PDB file of C-alpha atoms in Angstrom:
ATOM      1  CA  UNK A   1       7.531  15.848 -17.671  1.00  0.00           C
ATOM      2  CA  UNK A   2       6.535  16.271 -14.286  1.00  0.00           C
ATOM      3  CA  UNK A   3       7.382  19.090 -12.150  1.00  0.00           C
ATOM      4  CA  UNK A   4      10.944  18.650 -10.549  1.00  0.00           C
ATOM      5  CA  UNK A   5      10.764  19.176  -6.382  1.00  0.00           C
ATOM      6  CA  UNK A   6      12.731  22.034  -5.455  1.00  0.00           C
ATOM      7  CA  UNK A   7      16.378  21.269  -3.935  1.00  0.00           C
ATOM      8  CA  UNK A   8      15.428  22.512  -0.624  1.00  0.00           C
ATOM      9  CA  UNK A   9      13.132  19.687  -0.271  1.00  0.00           C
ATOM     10  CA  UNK A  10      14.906  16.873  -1.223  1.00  0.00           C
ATOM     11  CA  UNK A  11      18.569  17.621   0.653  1.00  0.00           C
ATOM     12  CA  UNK A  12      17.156  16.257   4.349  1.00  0.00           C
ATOM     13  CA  UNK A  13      16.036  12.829   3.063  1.00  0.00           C
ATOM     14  CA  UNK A  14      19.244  12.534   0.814  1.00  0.00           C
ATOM     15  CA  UNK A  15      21.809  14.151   3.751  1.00  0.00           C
ATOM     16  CA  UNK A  16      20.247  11.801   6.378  1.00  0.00           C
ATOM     17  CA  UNK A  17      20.483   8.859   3.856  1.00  0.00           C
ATOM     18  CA  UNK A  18      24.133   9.643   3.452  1.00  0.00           C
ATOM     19  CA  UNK A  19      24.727   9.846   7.343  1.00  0.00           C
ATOM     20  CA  UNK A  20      23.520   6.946   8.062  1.00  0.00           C
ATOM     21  CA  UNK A  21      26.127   5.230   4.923  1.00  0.00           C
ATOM     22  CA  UNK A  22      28.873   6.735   6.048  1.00  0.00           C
ATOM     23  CA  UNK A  23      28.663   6.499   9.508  1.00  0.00           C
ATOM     24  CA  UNK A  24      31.197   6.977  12.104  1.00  0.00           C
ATOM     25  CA  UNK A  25      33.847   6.533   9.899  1.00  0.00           C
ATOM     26  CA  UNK A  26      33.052   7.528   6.166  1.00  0.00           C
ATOM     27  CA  UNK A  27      33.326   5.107   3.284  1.00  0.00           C
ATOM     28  CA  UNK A  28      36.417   3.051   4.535  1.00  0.00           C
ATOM     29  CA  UNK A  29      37.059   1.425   0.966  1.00  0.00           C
ATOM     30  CA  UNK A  30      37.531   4.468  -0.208  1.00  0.00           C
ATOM     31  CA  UNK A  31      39.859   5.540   1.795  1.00  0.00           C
ATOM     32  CA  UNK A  32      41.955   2.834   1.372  1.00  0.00           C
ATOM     33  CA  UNK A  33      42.246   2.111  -1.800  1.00  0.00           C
ATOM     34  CA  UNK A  34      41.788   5.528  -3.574  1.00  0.00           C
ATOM     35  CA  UNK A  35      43.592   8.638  -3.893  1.00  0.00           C
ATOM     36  CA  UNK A  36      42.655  11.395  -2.433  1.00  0.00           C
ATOM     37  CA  UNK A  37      42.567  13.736  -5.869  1.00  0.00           C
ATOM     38  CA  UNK A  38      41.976  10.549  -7.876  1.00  0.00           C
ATOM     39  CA  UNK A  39      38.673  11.230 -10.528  1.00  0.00           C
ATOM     40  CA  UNK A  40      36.125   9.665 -11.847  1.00  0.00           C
ATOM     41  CA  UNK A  41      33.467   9.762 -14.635  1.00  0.00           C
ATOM     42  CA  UNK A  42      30.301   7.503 -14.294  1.00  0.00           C
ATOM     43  CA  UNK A  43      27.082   6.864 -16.016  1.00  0.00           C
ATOM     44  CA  UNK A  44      23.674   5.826 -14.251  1.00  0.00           C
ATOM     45  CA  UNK A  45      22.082   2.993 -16.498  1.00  0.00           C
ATOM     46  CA  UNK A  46      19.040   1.452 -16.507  1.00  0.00           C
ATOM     47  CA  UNK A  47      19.023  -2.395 -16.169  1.00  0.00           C
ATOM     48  CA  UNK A  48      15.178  -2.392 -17.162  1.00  0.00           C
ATOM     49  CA  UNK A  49      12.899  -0.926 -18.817  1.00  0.00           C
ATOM     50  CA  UNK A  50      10.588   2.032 -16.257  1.00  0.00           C
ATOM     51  CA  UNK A  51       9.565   5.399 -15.582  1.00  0.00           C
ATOM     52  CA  UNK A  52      12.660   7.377 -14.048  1.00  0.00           C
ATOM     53  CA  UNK A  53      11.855   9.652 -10.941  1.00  0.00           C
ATOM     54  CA  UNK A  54      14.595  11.104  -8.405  1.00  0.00           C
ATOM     55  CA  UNK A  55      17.485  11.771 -10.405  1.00  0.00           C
ATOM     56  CA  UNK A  56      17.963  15.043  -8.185  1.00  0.00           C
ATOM     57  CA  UNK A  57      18.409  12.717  -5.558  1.00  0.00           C
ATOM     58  CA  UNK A  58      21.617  10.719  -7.425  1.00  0.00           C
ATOM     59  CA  UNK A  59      22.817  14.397  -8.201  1.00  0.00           C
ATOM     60  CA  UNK A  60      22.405  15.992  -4.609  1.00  0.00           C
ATOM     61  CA  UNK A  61      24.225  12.336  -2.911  1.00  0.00           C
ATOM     62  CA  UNK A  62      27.196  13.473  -5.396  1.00  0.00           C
ATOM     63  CA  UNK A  63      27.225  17.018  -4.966  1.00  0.00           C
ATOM     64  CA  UNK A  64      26.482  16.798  -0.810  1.00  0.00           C
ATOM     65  CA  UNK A  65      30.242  15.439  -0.999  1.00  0.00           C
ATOM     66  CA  UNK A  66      31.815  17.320  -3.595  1.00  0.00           C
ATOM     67  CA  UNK A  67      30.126  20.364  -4.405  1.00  0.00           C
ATOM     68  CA  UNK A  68      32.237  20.810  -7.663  1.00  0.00           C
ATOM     69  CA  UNK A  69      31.133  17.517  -9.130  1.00  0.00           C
ATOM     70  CA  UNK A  70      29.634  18.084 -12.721  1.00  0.00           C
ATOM     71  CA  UNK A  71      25.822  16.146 -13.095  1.00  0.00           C
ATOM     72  CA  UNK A  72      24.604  15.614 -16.713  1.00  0.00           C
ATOM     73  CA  UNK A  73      21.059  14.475 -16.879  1.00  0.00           C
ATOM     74  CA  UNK A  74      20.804  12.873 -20.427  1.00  0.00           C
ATOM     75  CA  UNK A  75      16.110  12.109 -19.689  1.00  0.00           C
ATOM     76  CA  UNK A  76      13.902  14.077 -17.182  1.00  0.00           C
ATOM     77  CA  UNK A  77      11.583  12.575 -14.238  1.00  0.00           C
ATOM     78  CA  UNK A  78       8.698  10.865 -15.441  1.00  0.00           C
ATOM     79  CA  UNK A  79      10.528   9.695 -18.742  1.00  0.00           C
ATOM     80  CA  UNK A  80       9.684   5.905 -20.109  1.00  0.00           C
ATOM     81  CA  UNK A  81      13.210   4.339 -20.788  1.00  0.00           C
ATOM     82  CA  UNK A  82      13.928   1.146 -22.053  1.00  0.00           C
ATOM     83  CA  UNK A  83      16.495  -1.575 -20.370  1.00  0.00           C
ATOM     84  CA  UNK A  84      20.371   0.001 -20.990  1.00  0.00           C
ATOM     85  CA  UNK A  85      19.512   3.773 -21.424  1.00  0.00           C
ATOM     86  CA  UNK A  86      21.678   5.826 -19.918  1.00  0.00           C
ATOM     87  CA  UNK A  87      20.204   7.943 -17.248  1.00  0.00           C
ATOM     88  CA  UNK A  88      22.577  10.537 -16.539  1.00  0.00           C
ATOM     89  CA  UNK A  89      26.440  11.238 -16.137  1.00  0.00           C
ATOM     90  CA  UNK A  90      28.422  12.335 -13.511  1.00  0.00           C
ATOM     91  CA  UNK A  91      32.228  13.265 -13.492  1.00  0.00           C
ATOM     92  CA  UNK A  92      33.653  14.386  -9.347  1.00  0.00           C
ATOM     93  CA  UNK A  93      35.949  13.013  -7.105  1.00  0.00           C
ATOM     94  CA  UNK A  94      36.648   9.451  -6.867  1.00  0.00           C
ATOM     95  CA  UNK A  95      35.778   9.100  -3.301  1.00  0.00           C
ATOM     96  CA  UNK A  96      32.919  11.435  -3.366  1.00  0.00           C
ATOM     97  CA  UNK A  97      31.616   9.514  -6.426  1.00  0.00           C
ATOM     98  CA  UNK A  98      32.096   6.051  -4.857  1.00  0.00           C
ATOM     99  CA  UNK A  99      30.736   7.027  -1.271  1.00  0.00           C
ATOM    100  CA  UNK A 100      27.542   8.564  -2.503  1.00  0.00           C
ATOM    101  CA  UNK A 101      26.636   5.723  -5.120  1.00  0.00           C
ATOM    102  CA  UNK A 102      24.454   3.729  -3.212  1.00  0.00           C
ATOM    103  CA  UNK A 103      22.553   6.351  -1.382  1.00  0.00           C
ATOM    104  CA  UNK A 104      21.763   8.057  -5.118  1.00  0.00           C
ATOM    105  CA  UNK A 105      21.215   4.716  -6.427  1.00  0.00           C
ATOM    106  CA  UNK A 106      18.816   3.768  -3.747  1.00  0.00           C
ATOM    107  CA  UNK A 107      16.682   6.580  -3.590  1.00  0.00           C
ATOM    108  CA  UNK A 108      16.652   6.832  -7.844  1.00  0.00           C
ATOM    109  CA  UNK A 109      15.714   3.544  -7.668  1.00  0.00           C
ATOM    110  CA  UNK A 110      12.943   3.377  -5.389  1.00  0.00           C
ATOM    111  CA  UNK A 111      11.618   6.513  -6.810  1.00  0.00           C
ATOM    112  CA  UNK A 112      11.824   5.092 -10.279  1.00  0.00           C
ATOM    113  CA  UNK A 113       9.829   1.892  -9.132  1.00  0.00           C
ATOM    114  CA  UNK A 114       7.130   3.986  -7.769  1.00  0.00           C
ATOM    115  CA  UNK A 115       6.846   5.655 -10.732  1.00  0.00           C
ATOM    116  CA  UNK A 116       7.264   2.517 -12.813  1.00  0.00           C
ATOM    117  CA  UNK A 117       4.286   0.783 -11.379  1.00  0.00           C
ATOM    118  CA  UNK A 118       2.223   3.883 -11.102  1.00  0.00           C
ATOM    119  CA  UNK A 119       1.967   4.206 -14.784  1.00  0.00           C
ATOM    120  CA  UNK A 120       1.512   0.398 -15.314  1.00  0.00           C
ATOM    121  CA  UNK A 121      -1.804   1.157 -13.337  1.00  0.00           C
ATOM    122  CA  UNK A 122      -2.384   4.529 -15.401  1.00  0.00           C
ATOM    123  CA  UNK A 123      -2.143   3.130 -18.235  1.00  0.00           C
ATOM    124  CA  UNK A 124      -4.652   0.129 -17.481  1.00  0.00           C
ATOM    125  CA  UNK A 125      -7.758   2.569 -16.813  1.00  0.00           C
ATOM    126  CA  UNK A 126      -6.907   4.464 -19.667  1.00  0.00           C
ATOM    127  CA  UNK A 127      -9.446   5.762 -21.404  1.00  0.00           C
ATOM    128  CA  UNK A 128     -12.075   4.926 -18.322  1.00  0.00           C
ATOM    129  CA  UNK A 129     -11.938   8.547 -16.988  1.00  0.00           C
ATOM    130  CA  UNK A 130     -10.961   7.086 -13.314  1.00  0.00           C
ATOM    131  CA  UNK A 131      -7.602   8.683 -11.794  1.00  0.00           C
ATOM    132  CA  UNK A 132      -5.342   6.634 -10.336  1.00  0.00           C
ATOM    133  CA  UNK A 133      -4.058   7.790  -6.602  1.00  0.00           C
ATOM    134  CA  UNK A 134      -1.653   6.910  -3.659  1.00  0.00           C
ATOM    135  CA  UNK A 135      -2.461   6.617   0.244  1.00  0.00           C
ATOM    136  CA  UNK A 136      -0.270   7.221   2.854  1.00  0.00           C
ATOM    137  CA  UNK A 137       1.100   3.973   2.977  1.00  0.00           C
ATOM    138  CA  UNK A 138       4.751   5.661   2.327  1.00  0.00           C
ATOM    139  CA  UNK A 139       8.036   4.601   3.668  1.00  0.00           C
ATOM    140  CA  UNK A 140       8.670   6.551   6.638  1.00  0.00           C
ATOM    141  CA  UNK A 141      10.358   9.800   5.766  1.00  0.00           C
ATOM    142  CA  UNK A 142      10.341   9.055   1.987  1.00  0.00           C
ATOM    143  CA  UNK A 143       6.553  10.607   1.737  1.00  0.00           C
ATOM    144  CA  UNK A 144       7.244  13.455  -0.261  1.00  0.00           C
ATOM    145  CA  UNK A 145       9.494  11.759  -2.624  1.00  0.00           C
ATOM    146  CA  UNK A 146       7.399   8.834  -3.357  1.00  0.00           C
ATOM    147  CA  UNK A 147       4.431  10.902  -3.460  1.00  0.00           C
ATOM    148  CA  UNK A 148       6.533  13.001  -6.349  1.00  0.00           C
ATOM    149  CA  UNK A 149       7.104   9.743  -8.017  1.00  0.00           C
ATOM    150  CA  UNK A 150       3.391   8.736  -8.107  1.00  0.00           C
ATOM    151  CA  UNK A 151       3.087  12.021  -9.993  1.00  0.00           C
ATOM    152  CA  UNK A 152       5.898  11.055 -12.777  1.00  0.00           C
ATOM    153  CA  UNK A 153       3.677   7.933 -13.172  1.00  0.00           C
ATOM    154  CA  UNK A 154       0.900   9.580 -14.296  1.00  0.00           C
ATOM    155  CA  UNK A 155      -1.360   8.930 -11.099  1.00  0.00           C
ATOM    156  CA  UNK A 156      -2.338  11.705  -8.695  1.00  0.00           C
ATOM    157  CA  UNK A 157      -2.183  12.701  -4.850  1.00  0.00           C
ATOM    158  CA  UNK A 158      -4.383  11.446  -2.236  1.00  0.00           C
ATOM    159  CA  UNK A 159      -4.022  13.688   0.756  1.00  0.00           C
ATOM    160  CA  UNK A 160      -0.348  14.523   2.021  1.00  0.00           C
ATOM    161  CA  UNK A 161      -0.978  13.919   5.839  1.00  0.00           C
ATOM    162  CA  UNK A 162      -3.567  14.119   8.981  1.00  0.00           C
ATOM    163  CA  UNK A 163      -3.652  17.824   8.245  1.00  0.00           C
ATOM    164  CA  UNK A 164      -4.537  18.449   4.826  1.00  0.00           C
ATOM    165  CA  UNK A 165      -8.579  16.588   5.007  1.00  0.00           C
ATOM    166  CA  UNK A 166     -10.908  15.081   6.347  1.00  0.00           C
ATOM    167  CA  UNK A 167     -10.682  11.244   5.884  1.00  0.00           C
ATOM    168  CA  UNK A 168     -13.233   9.634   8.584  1.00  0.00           C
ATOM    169  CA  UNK A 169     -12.860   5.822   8.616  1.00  0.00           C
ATOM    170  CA  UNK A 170     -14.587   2.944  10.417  1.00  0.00           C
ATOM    171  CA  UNK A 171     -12.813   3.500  13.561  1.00  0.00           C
ATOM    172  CA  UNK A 172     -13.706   7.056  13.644  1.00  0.00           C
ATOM    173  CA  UNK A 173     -17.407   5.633  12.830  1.00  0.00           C
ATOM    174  CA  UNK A 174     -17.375   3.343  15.898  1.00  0.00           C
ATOM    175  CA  UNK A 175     -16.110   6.312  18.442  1.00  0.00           C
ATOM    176  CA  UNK A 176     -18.879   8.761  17.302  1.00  0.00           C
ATOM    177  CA  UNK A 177     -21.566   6.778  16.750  1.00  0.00           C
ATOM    178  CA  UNK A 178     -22.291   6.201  12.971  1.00  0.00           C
ATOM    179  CA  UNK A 179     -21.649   7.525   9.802  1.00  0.00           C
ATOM    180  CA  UNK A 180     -24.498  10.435   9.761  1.00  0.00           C
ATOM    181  CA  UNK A 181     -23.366  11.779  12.580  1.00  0.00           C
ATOM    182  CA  UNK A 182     -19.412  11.491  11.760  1.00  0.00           C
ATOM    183  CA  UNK A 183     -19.867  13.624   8.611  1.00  0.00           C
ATOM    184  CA  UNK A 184     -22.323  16.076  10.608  1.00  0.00           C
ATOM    185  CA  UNK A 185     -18.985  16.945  12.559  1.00  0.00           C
ATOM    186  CA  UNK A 186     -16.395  16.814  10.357  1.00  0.00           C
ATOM    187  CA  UNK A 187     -18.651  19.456   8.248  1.00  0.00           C
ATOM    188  CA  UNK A 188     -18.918  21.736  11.229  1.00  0.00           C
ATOM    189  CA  UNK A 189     -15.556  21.439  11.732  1.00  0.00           C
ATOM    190  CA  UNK A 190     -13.732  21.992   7.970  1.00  0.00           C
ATOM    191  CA  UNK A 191     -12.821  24.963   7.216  1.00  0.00           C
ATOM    192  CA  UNK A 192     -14.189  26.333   3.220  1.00  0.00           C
ATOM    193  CA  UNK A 193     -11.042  24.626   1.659  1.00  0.00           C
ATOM    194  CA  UNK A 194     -11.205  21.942   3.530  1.00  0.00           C
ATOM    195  CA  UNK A 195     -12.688  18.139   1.738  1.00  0.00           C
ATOM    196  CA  UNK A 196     -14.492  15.875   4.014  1.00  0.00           C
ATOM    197  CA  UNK A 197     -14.495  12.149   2.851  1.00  0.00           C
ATOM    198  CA  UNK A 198     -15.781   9.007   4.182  1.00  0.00           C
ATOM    199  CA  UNK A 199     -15.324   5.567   3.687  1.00  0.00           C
ATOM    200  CA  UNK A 200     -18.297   2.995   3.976  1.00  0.00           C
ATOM    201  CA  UNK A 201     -18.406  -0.344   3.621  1.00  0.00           C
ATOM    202  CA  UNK A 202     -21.966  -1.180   2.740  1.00  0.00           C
ATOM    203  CA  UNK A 203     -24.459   0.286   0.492  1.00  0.00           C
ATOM    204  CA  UNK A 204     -26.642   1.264   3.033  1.00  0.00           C
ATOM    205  CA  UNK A 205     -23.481   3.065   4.710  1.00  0.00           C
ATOM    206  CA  UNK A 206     -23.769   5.016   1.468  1.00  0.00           C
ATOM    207  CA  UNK A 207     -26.706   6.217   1.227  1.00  0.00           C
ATOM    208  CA  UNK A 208     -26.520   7.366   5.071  1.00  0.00           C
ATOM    209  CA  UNK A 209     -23.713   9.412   4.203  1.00  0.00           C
ATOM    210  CA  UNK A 210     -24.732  11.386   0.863  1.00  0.00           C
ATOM    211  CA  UNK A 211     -27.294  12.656   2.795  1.00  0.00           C
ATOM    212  CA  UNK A 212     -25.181  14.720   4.770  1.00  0.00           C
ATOM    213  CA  UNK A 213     -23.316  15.424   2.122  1.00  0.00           C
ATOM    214  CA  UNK A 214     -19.820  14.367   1.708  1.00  0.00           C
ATOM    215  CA  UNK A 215     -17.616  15.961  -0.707  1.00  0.00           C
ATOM    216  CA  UNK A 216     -15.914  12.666  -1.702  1.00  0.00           C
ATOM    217  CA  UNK A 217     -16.864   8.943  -0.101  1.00  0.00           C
ATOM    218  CA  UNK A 218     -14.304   6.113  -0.188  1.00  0.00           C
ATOM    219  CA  UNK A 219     -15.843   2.257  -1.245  1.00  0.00           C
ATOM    220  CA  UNK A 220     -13.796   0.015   0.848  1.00  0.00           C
ATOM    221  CA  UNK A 221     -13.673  -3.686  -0.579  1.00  0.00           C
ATOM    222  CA  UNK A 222     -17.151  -3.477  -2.174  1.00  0.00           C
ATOM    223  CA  UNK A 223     -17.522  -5.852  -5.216  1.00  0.00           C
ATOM    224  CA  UNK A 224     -18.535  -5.072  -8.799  1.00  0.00           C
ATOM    225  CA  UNK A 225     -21.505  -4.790  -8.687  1.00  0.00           C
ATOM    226  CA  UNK A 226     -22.200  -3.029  -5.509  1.00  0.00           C
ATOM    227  CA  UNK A 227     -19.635  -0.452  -6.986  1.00  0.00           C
ATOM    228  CA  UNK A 228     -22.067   0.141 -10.116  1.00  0.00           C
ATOM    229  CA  UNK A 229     -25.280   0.225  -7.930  1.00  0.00           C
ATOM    230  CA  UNK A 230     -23.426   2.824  -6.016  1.00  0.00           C
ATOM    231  CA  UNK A 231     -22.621   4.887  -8.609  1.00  0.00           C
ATOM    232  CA  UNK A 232     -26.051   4.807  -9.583  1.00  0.00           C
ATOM    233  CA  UNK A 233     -26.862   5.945  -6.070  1.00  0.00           C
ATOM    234  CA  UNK A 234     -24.668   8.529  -5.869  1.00  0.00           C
ATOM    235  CA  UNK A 235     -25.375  10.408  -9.402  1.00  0.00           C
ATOM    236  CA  UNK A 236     -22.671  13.057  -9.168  1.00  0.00           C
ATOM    237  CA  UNK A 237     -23.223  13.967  -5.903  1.00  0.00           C
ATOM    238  CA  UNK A 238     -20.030  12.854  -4.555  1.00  0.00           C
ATOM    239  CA  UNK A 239     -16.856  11.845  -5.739  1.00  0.00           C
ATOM    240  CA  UNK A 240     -16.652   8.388  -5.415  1.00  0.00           C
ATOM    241  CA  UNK A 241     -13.275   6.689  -4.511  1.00  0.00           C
ATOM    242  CA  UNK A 242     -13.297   2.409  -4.583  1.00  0.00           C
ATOM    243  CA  UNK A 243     -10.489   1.191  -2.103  1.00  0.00           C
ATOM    244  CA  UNK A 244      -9.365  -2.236  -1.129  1.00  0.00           C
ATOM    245  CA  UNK A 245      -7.187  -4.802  -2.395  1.00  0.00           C
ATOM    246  CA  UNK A 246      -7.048  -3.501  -5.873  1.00  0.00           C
ATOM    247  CA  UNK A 247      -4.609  -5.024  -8.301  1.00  0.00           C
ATOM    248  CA  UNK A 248      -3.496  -4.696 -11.499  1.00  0.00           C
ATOM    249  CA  UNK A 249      -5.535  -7.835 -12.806  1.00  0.00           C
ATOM    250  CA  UNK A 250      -8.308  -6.358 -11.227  1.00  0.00           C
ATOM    251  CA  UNK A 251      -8.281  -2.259 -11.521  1.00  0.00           C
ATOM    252  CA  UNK A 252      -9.798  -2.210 -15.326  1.00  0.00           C
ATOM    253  CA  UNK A 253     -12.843  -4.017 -14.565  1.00  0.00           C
ATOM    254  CA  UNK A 254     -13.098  -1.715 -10.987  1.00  0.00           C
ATOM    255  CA  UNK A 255     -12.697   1.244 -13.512  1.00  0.00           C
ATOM    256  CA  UNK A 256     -15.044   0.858 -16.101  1.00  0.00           C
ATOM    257  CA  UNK A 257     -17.823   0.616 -13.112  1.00  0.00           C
ATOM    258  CA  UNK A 258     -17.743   4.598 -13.171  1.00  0.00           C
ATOM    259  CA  UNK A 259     -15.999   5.476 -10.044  1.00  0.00           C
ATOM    260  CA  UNK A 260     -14.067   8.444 -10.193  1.00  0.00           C
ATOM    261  CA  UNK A 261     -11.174   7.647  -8.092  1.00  0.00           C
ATOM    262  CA  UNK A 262      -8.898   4.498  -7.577  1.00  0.00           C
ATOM    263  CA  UNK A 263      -6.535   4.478  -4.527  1.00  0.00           C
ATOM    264  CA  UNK A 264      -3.622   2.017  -4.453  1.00  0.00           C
ATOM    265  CA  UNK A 265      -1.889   1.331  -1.671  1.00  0.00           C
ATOM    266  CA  UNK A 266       0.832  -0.938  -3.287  1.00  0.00           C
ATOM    267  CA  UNK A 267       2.291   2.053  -4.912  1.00  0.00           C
ATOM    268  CA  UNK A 268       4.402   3.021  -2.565  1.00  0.00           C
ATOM    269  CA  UNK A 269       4.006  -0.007   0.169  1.00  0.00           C
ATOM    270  CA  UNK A 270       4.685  -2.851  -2.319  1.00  0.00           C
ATOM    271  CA  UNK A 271       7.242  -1.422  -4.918  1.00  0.00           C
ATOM    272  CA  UNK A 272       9.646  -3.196  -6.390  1.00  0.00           C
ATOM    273  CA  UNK A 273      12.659  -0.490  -7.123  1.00  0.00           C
ATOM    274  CA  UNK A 274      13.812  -0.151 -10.313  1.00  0.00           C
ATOM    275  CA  UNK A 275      17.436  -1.615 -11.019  1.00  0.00           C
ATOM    276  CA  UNK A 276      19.702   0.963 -12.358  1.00  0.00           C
ATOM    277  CA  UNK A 277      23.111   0.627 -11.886  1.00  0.00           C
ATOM    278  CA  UNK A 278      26.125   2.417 -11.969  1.00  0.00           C
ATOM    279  CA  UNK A 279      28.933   2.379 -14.122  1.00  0.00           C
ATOM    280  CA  UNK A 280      32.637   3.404 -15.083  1.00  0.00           C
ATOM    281  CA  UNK A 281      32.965   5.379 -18.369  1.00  0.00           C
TER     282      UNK A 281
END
């Protein structure tokens, strides 16, 4: 199982989710048609079949508004479950229970589709010895939570932010000059724990930029075959990441060319969530 995210992490996103559900008001319905000390116990159930991720999210919706509320999870992030498992239960105030359901649900789902269709491209390049990995094509302050559920998927971190490498693409290309002299600078720059990649789009882009010695260089949109002469090319000396449009239907065949690296943008920009639903018990 993967690695839970601490707490501390996770309580912004899910207290800022919550503001914004209950508004100026709170949860109205509630209100009005339950009592105040009125309980209730509740299970979280898959409708389909998935990878869960977030359940700390469902728990920390409940508990943000009513700390005593007891939080039984029954299967851990990362966990393949088929349609009708039961995820977790949950026993708290009726209110609290009622007003945080859709906030937990929302972010357990979303993190659970993420997840979900990671591992459906994870488990397509098995045995191909290319990684599967995310971009930064995230839902606005859901990063580090969908980047987590990439992780239960079985796929692996691109970079976190601006801050954390060197990525120099075409439009960085176009203000310095080329792709020689791009990687010249972002080398002088980086510190000793700091990657430099580039992307190219061209196989003579390529073999411009080993020269100067890239740590890892992104192949944006090239076909098959230029991805196999380019591995060829290459010949270890840099990791080599293909880029562009892939797909399920297509990411085998861009595997088994011998790049090291597959970056999907539709992980996190073209997820469907995973239905789970709540219910009475």
């Amino acid at each position: 199982m993967t690695e839970p995210l601490p707490d501390l992490l996770i309580e912004p996103v899910v207290r800022a989710a919550l503001a914004e559900d209950l508004g100026r008001a709170g949860d109205v319905t509630a209100l009005a048609c339950v009592e105040a000390d009125a309980r209730l116990s509740v299970a979280f159930a898959a409708r389909k079949a998935g990878v869960v991720s977030g359940l700390a999210c469902a728990r920390l919706a409940l508990q943000t508004l009513d700390p005593e509320a007891r939080f039984e999870t029954l299967v851990g992030d990362g966990a393949r479950i088929a349609a009708g498992a039961v995820l977790a239960r949950a026993e708290g105030n009726a209110r609290a229970v009622l007003s945080a359901e859709r906030t937990g649900l929302n972010l357990l789902g979303r993190m659970s589709g993420v997840a979900t269709l990671t591992r459906a491209y994870v488990d397509a390049v098995e045995g191909t010895g290319a990684r599967i990995v995310d971009t930064r094509k995230t839902t606005p302050g859901l990063r580090q939570l969908e980047k987590y559920a990439v992780r239960c998927g079985g796929g692996v971190n691109h970079r976190f932010g601006l801050d954390d490498a060197i990525l120099i693409k075409d439009n960085h290309i176009a203000a310095c000059g080329g792709v020689a002299e791009a990687v010249r600078r972002a080398k002088a720059f980086a510190g000793h724990l700091m990657k430099v990649e580039v992307e190219v789009d061209g196989l003579d882009q390529l073999e411009d930029a080993l020269r100067h010695g890239p740590d890892v260089v992104m192949l944006d949109n090239f076909s098959l075959a230029d991805l196999r002469t380019a591995v060829g090319l290459a010949k270890g000396r840099a990791v080599l990441e293909a880029s562009g449009g892939v797909t399920l239907e297509t990411v085998r065949a861009i595997a088994e060319t011998g790049v090291d690296v597959i970056s999907v943008g539709a992980l996190t920009h073209s997820v469907m969530s995973l239905d789970i639903g709540l219910d009475a018990i």
